[in-house]
Coordinates of C-alpha atoms and ligand atoms in Angstrom, one line a residue:
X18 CA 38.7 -7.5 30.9
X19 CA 39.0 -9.8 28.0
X20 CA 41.9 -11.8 26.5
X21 CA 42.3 -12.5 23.3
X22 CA 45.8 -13.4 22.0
X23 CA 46.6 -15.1 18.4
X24 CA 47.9 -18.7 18.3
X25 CA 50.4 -19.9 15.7
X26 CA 50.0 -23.6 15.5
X27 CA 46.2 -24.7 14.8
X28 CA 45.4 -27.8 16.5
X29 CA 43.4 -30.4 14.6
X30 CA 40.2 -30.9 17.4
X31 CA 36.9 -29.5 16.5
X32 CA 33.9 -29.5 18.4
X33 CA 30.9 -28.8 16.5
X34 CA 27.9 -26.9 18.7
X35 CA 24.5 -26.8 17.6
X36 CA 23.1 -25.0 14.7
X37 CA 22.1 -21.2 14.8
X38 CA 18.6 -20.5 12.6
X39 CA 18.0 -17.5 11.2
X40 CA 16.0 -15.1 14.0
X41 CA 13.0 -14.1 11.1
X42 CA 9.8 -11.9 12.0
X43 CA 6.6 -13.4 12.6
X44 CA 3.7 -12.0 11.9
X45 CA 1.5 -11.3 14.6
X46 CA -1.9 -13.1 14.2
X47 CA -2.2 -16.5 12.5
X48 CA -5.5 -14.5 10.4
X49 CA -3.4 -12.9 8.1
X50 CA -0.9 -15.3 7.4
X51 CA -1.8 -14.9 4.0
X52 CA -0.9 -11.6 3.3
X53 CA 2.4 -11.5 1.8
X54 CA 2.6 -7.0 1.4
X55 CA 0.7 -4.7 -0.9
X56 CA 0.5 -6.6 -3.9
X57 CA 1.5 -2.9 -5.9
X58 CA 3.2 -2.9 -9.2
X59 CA 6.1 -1.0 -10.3
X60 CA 4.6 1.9 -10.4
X61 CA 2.0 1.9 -7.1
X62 CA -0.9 0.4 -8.8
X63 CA -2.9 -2.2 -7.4
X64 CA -3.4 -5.3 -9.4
X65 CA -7.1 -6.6 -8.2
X66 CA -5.4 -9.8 -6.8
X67 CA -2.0 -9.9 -5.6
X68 CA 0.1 -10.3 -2.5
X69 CA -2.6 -11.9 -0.7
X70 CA -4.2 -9.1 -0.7
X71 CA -8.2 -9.2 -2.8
X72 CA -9.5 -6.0 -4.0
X73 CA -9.8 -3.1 -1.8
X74 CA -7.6 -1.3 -4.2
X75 CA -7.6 2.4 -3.4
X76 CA -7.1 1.9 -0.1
X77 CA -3.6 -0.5 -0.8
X78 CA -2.6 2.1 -3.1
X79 CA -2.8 4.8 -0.6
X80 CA -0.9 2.9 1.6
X81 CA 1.6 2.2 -1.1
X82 CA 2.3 5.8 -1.2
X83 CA 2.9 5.6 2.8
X84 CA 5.4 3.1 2.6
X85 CA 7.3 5.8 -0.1
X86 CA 6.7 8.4 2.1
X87 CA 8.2 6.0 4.9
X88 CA 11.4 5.0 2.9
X89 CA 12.5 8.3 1.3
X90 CA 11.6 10.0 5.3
X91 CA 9.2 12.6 4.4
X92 CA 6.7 10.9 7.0
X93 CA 7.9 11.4 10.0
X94 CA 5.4 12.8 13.1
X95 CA 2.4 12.4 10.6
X96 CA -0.7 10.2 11.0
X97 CA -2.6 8.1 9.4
X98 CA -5.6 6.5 10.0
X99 CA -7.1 3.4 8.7
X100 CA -10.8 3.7 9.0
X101 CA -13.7 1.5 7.9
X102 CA -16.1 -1.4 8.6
X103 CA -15.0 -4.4 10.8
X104 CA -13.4 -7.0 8.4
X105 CA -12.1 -4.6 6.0
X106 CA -8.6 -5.1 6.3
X107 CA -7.2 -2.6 8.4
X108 CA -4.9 -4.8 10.3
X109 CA -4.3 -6.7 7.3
X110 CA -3.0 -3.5 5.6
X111 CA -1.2 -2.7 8.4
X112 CA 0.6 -6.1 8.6
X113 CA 1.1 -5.9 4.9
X114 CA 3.2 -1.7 5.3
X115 CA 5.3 -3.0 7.7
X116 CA 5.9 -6.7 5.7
X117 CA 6.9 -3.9 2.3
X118 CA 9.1 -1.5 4.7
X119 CA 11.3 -4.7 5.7
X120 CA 12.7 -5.6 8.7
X121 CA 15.3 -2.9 9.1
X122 CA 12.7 -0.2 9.3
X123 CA 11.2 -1.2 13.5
X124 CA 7.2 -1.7 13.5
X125 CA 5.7 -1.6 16.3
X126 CA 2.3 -3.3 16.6
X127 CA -0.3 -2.6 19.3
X128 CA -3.7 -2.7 20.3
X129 CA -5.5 -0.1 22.0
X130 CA -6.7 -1.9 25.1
X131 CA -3.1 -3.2 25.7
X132 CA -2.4 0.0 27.0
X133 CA -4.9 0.0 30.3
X134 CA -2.4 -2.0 32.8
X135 CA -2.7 -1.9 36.3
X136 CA 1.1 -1.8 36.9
X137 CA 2.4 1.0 34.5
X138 CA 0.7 4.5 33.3
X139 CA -1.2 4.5 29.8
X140 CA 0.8 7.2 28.8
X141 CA 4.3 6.0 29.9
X142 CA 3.5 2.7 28.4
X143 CA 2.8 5.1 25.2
X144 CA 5.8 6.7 25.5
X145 CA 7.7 3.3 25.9
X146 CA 5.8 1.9 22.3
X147 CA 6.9 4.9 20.8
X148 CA 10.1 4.7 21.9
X149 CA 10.4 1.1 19.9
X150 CA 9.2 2.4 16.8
X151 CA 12.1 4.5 16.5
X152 CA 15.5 3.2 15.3
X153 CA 18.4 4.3 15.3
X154 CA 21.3 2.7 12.9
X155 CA 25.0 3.0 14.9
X156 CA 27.8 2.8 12.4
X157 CA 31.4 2.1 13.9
X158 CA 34.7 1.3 13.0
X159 CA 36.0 -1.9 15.0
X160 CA 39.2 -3.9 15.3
X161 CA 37.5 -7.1 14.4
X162 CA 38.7 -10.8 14.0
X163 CA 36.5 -12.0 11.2
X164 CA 36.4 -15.3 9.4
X165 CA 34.1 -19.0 8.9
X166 CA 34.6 -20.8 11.9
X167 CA 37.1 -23.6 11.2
X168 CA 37.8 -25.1 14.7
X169 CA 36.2 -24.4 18.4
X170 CA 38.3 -26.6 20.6
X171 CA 37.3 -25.5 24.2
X172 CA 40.9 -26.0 26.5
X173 CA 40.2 -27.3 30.5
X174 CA 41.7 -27.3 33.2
X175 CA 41.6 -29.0 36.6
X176 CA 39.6 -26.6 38.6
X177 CA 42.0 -24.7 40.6
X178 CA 39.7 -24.7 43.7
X179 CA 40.0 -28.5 43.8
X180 CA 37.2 -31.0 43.9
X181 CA 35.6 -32.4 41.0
X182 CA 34.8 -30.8 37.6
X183 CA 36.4 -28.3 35.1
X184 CA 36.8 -25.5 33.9
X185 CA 37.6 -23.8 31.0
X186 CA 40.8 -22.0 30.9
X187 CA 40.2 -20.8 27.3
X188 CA 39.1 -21.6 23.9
X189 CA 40.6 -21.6 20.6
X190 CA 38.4 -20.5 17.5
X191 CA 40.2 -21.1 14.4
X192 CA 39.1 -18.9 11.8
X193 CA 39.4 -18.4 7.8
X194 CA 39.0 -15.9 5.4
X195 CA 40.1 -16.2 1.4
X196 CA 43.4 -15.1 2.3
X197 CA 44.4 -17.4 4.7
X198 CA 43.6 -19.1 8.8
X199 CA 44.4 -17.5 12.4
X200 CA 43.6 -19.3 15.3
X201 CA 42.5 -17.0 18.4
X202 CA 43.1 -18.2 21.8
X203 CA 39.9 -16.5 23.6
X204 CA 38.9 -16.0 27.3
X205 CA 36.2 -18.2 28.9
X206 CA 34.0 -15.6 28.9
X207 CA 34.0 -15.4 25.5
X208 CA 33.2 -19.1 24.9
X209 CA 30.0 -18.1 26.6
X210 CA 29.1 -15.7 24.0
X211 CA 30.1 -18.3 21.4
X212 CA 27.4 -20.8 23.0
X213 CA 25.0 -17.9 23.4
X214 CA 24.9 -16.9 19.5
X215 CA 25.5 -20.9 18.8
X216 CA 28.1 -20.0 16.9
X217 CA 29.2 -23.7 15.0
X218 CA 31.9 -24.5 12.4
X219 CA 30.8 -23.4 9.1
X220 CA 29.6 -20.1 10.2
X221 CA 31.1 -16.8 9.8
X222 CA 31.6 -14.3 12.9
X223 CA 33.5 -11.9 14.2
X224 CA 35.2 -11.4 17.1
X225 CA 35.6 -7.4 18.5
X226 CA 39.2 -6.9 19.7
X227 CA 38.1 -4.9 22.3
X228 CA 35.3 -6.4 24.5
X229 CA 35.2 -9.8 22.9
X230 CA 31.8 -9.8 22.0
X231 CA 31.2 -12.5 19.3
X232 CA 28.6 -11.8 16.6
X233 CA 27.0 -14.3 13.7
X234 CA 27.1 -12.8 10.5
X235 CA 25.7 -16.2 8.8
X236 CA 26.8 -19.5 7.2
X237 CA 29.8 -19.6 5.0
X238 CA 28.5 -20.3 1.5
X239 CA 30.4 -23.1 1.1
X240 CA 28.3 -25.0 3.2
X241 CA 25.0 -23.5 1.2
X242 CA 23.5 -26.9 -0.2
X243 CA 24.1 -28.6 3.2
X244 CA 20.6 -27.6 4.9
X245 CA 18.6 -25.7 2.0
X246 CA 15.3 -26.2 3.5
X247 CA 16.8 -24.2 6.8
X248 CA 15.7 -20.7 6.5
X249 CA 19.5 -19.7 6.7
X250 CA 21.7 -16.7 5.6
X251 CA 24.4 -17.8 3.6
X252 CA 27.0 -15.3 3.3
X253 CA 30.3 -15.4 1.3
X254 CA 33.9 -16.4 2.8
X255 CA 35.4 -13.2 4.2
X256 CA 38.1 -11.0 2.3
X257 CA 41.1 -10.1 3.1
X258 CA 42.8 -10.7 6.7
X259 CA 41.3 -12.4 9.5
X260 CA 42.4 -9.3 11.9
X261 CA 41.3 -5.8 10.7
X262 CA 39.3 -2.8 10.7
X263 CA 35.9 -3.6 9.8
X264 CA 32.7 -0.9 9.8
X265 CA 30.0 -2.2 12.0
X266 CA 26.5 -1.7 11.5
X267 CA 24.2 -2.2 14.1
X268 CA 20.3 -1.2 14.2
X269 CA 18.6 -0.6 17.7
X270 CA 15.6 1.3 18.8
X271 CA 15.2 4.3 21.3
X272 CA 13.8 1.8 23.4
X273 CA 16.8 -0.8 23.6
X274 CA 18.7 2.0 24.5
X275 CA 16.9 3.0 27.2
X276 CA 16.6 -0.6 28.7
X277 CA 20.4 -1.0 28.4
X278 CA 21.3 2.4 30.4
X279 CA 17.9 1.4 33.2
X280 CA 19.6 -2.4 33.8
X281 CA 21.6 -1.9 37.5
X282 CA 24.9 -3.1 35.9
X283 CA 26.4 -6.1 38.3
X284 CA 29.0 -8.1 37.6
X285 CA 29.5 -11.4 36.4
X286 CA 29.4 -13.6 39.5
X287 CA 28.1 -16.4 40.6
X288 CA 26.6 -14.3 43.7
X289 CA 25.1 -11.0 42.1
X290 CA 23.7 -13.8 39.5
X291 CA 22.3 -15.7 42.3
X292 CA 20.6 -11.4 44.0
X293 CA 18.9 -11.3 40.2
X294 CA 17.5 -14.9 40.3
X295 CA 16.0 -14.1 43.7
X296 CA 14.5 -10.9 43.5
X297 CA 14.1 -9.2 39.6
X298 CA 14.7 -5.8 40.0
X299 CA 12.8 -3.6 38.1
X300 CA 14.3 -1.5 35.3
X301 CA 13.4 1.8 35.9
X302 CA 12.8 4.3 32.7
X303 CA 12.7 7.5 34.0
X304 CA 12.0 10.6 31.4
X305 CA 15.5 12.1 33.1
X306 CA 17.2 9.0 31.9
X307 CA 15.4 8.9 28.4
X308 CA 16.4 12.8 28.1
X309 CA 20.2 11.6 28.5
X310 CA 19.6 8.9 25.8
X311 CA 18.5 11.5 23.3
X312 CA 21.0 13.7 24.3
X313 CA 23.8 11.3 23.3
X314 CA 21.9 10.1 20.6
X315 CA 21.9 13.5 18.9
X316 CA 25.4 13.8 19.4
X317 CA 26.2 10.7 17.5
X318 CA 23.8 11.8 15.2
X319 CA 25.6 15.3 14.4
X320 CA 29.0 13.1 14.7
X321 CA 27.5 11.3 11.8
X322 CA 28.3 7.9 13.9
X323 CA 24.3 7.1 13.8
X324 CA 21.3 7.8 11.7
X325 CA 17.8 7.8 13.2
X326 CA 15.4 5.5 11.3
X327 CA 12.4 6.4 12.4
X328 CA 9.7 3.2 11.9
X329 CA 6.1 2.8 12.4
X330 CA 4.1 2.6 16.0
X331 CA 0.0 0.8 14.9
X332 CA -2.2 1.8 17.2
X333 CA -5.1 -1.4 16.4
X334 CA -8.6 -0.5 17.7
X335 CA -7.3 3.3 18.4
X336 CA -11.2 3.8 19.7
X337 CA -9.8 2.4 22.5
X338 CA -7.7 4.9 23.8
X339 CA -9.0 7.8 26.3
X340 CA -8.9 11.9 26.0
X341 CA -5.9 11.4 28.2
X342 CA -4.1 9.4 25.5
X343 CA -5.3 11.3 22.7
X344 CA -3.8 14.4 24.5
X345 CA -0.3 12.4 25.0
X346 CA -0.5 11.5 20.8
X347 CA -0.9 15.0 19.9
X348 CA 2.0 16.5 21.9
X349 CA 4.1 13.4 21.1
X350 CA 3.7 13.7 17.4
X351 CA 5.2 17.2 17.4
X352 CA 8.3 15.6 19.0
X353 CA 11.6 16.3 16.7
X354 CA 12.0 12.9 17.3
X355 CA 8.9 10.7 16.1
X356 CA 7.5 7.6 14.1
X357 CA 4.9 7.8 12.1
X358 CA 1.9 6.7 13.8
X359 CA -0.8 4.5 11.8
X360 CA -4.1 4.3 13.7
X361 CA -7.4 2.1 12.8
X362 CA -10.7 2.3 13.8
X363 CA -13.3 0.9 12.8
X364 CA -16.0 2.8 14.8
X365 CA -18.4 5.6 13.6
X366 CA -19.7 8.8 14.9
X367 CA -19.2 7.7 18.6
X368 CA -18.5 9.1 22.2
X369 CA -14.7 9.9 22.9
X370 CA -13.4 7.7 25.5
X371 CA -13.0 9.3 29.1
X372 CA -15.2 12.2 28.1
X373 CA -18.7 13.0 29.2
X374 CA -20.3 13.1 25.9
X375 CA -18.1 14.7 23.1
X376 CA -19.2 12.9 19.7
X377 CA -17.0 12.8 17.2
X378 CA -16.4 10.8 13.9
X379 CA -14.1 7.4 14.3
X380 CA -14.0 7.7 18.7
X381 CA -11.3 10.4 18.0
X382 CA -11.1 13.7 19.2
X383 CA -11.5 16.8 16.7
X384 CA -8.1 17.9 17.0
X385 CA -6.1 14.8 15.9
X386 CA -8.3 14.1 13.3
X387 CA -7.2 17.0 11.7
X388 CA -3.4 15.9 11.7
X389 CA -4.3 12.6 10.3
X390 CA -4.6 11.6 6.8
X391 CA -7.3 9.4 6.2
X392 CA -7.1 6.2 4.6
X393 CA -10.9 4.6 4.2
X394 CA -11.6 0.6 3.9
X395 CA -14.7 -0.1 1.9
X396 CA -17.0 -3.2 2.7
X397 CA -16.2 -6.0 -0.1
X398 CA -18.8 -7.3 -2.5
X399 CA -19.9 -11.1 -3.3
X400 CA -17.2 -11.9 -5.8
X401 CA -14.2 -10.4 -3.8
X402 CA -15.8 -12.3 -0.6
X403 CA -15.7 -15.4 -2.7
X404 CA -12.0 -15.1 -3.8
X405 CA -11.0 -14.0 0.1
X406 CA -12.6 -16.9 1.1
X407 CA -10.9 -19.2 -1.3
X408 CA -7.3 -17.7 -0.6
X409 CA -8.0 -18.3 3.1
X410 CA -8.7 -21.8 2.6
X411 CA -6.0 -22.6 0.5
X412 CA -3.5 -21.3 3.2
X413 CA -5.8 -23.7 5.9
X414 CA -5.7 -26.8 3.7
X415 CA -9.4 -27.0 3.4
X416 CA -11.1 -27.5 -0.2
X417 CA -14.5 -26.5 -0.4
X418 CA -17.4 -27.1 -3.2
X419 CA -18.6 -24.3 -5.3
X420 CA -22.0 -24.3 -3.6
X421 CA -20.6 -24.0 -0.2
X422 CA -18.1 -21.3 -1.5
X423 CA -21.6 -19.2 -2.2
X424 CA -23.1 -20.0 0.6
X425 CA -20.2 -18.4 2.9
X426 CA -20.0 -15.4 0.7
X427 CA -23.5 -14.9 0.9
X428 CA -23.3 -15.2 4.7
X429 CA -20.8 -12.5 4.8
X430 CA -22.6 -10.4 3.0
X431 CA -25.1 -10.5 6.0
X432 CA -22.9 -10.8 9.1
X433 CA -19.3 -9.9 8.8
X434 CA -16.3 -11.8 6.6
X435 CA -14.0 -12.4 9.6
X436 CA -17.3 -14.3 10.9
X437 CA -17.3 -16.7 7.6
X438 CA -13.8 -17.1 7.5
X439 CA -14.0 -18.0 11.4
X440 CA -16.6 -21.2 10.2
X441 CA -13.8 -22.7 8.0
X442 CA -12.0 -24.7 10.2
X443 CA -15.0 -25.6 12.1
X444 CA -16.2 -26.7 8.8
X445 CA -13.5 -28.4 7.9
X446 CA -13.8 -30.6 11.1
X447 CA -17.5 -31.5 10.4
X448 CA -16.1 -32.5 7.0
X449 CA -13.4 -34.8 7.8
X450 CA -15.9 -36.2 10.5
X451 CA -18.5 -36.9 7.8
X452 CA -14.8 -38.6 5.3
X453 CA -15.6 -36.3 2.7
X454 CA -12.7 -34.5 1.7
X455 CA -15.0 -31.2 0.4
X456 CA -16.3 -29.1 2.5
X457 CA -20.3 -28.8 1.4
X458 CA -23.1 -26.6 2.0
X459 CA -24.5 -29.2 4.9
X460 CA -21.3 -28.4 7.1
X461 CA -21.3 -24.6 6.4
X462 CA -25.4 -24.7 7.5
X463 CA -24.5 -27.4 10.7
X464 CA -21.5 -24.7 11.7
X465 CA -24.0 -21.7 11.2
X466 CA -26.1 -23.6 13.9
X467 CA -23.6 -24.2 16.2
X468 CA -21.6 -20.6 15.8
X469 CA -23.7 -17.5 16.3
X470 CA -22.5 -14.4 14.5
X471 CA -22.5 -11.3 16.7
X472 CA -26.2 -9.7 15.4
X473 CA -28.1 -13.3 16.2
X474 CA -25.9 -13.6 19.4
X475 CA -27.3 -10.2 20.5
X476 CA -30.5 -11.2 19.6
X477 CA -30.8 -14.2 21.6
X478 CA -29.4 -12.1 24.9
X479 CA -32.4 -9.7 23.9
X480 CA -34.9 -12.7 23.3
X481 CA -33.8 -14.1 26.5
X482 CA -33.7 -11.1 28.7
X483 CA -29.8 -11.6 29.2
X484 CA -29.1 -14.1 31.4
X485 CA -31.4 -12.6 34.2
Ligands
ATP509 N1 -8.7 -7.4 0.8 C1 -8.4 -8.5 1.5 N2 -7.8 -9.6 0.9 C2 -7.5 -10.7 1.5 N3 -7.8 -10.9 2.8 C3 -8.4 -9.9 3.5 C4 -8.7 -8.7 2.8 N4 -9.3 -7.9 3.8 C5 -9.4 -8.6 4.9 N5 -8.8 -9.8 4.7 C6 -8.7 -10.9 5.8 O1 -10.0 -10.8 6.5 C7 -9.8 -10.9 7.9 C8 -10.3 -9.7 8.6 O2 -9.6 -8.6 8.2 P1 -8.9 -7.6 9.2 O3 -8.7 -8.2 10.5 O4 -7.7 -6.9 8.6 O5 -10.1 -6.5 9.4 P2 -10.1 -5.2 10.2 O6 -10.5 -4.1 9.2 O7 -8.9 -5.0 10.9 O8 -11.3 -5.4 11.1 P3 -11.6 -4.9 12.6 O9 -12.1 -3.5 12.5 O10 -12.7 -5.7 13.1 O11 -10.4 -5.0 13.4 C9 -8.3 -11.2 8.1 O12 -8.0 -12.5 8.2 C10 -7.7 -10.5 6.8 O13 -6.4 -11.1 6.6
MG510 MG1 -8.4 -5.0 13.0

């Protein structure tokens, strides 16, 4: 049980603990770090250049429509798929959805061959992925202390046990809103929670009356010029009183729900702290269990406490997965509860995995093909190369000359783009080696030596009889 209690006089102490930064997303490869979204305009056309994004303007537009379809919930248990050459920009587009849905909406990124573990079943681990990708937004009404920190004076006390050290008998968080201060005097365990969310003077948070658990909202605006090249949210001074009734919204995914029900719940001391250090028990997710977690969830949901929100599971290199997988998609799509699943593959006509030999188009089986839509990547010609290539090497710091700029772009237009934009750093070394601050046709041919594209690779093994 907690203890919170109001304190009349404010002491004048404050101890100031570190900093919190902003948690933001990061995107999941380094390769596309130039794709900033869709680069649509206002009303879901393409402009041939924008948001990172060069040419391949159907295809963005199509997914512009997704990300609609997404936000105004019309798209939920549909497909799409993402099909076309490698290098095309299927995972780019993907990146670039889930950058336009924003971070309240969950993604869920995986790749194919992620799912074959030795320790967990493909389709379980499935189920678990879908499970992330969708959310579910709880909103409560909570007797909250809320305010910008003004004081955290930690209060010790000889330890009552004897011998040396201290501990802390309670802290007091002094806290302000535009109508006036309230110092809290707050259980040790709460202090814990403070250090946790590195909650510091300046910010704003609140305190729940009830379990005394302390949450961040953001720094007071007041202190707004202090750090501006922090990637902080600055939020204004709170209204009102410091305690009152304040409506909480929290976003979590099926997923964190399950996790929280699976964890054996032990208590807080040193020894059942010690049992978990020793031996990490597994959390078990049993369907049972999962079946209770919808269960309650649709009662909030007909309470109208929560709203599901359901987000986006990308299956990467879906060519990957087996009949056995593909089996597990098709029932789990017809799920009343389900994301919308965005596939990509950029195979042809080729055999279905974990079948003898049934062909079909994109390594997926005939009948989920027809539930998908189809969203198709088209290879890129010289000039968009060109401009790809120069957008990529303005996000690496390289400058190259307008002869070796051709010369990459004509490469790619014989091996593959992710190949050419693989040689720019390589390049880059060879120029800086060589002083010059361009990169020139010499280093693009020297790297071409040293790097084999995939088709001259091949050929060597063939020329060579493998490595027999
Ligand atoms: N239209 C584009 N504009 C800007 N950059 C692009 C575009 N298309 C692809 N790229 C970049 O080219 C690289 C290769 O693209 P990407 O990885 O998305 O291809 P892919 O279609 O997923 O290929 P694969 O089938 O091999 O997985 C990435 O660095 C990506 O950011
Ligand atoms: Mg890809």
């Amino acid at each position: 049980m907690v203890e919170i209690s109001e304190v009349k006089a404010a002491s004048a102490t404050t101890t100031a603990a570190t900093a919190g930064s902003a948690i933001t997303r990061e995107s999941r490869t380094a390769a596309h770090t130039h794709i900033k979204g869709l680069g649509l305009d206002e009303y879901g056309i393409a402009k041939k250049v924008d948001g990172g994004f060069v040419g391949q303007t159907e295809a963005r537009e199509a997914c512009g429509v997704v990300v609609d379809l997404i936000k105004s919930k019309k798209m939920s248990g549909k497909a799409i798929l993402l099909a076309g050459g490698p290098g095309t920009g299927k995972t780019a587009l993907a990146l670039a959805i889930s950058q336009e849905l924003g971070p309240k909406v969950p993604f869920c990124p995986i790749v194919g061959s992620e799912l074959y573990s030795a320790e967990v079943k493909k389709t379980e681990a499935l189920m678990e992925n879908f499970r992330r990708a969708i959310g579910l937004r709880i909103k409560e009404t909570k007797e909250v202390y809320e305010g910008e920190v003004i004081e955290i004076t930690p209060e010790e006390a000889e330890n009552p046990l004897g011998g040396y050290g201290k501990t802390i008998n309670h802290v007091i968080v002094g806290l302000k809103t535009s109508k006036g201060t309230k110092s809290l005097k707050l259980d040790p365990s709460i202090y814990e929670s403070i250090q946790k969310e590195r909650v510091a003077v300046g910010d704003v948070v609140y305190v729940e009356a009830n379990t005394g658990s302390v949450k961040r909202v953001g720094r007071s605006d007041a202190y707004a010029t202090e750090f501006d090249l922090e990637a902080e949210e600055y939020v204004p001074l709170p209204k009102g009183d410091v305690h009152k009734k304040k409506e909480i919204v929290q976003d979590v995914t099926l997923h964190d729900l399950d996790l929280a029900n699976a964890k054996p719940q032990g208590g807080q001391d040193i020894l059942s702290m010690m049992g978990q250090l020793l031996k990490p028990r597994k959390t078990e997710i049993t369907e049972k269990l999962r079946t209770e977690v919808n269960k309650v969830v649709s009662k909030y949901i007909d309470q109208g406490v929560a709203e599901l929100v359901p987000g986006v599971l990308f299956i990467d290199e879906v060519n990957m997965l087996d009949i056995e997988c593909f089996t597990f998609l098709n029932r789990a799509l017809e799920s009343t509860i389900a994301p919308i699943v965005i596939l990509a593959s950029n195979r042809g006509m080729t055999t279905v995995r974990g079948t003898d030999d049934v062909k079909s188009p994109h390594g997926l089986p005939a009948d989920l093909i027809d539930r998908l839509l189809i969203v198709k990547t088209l290879p890129y010609d010289h000039e968009e190369i060109k401009t790809i290539v120069m957008k990529r090497s303005k996000t690496e710091g390289l400058i190259l000359s307008s002869g070796a700029l051709d010369k990459l772009a004509s490469i790619a237009m014989g091996t593959s783009l992710r190949y050419v934009l693989q040689l720019l750093s390589p390049a880059g070394v060879l120029a800086k080696i060589g002083a010059r601050s361009e990169i020139s046709v010499g280093d693009i041919e020297e790297c071409q030596l040293l790097f084999l594209d995939a088709r001259r690779s091949t050929k060597v093994l063939e020329d060579t009889k493998g490595y027999l």
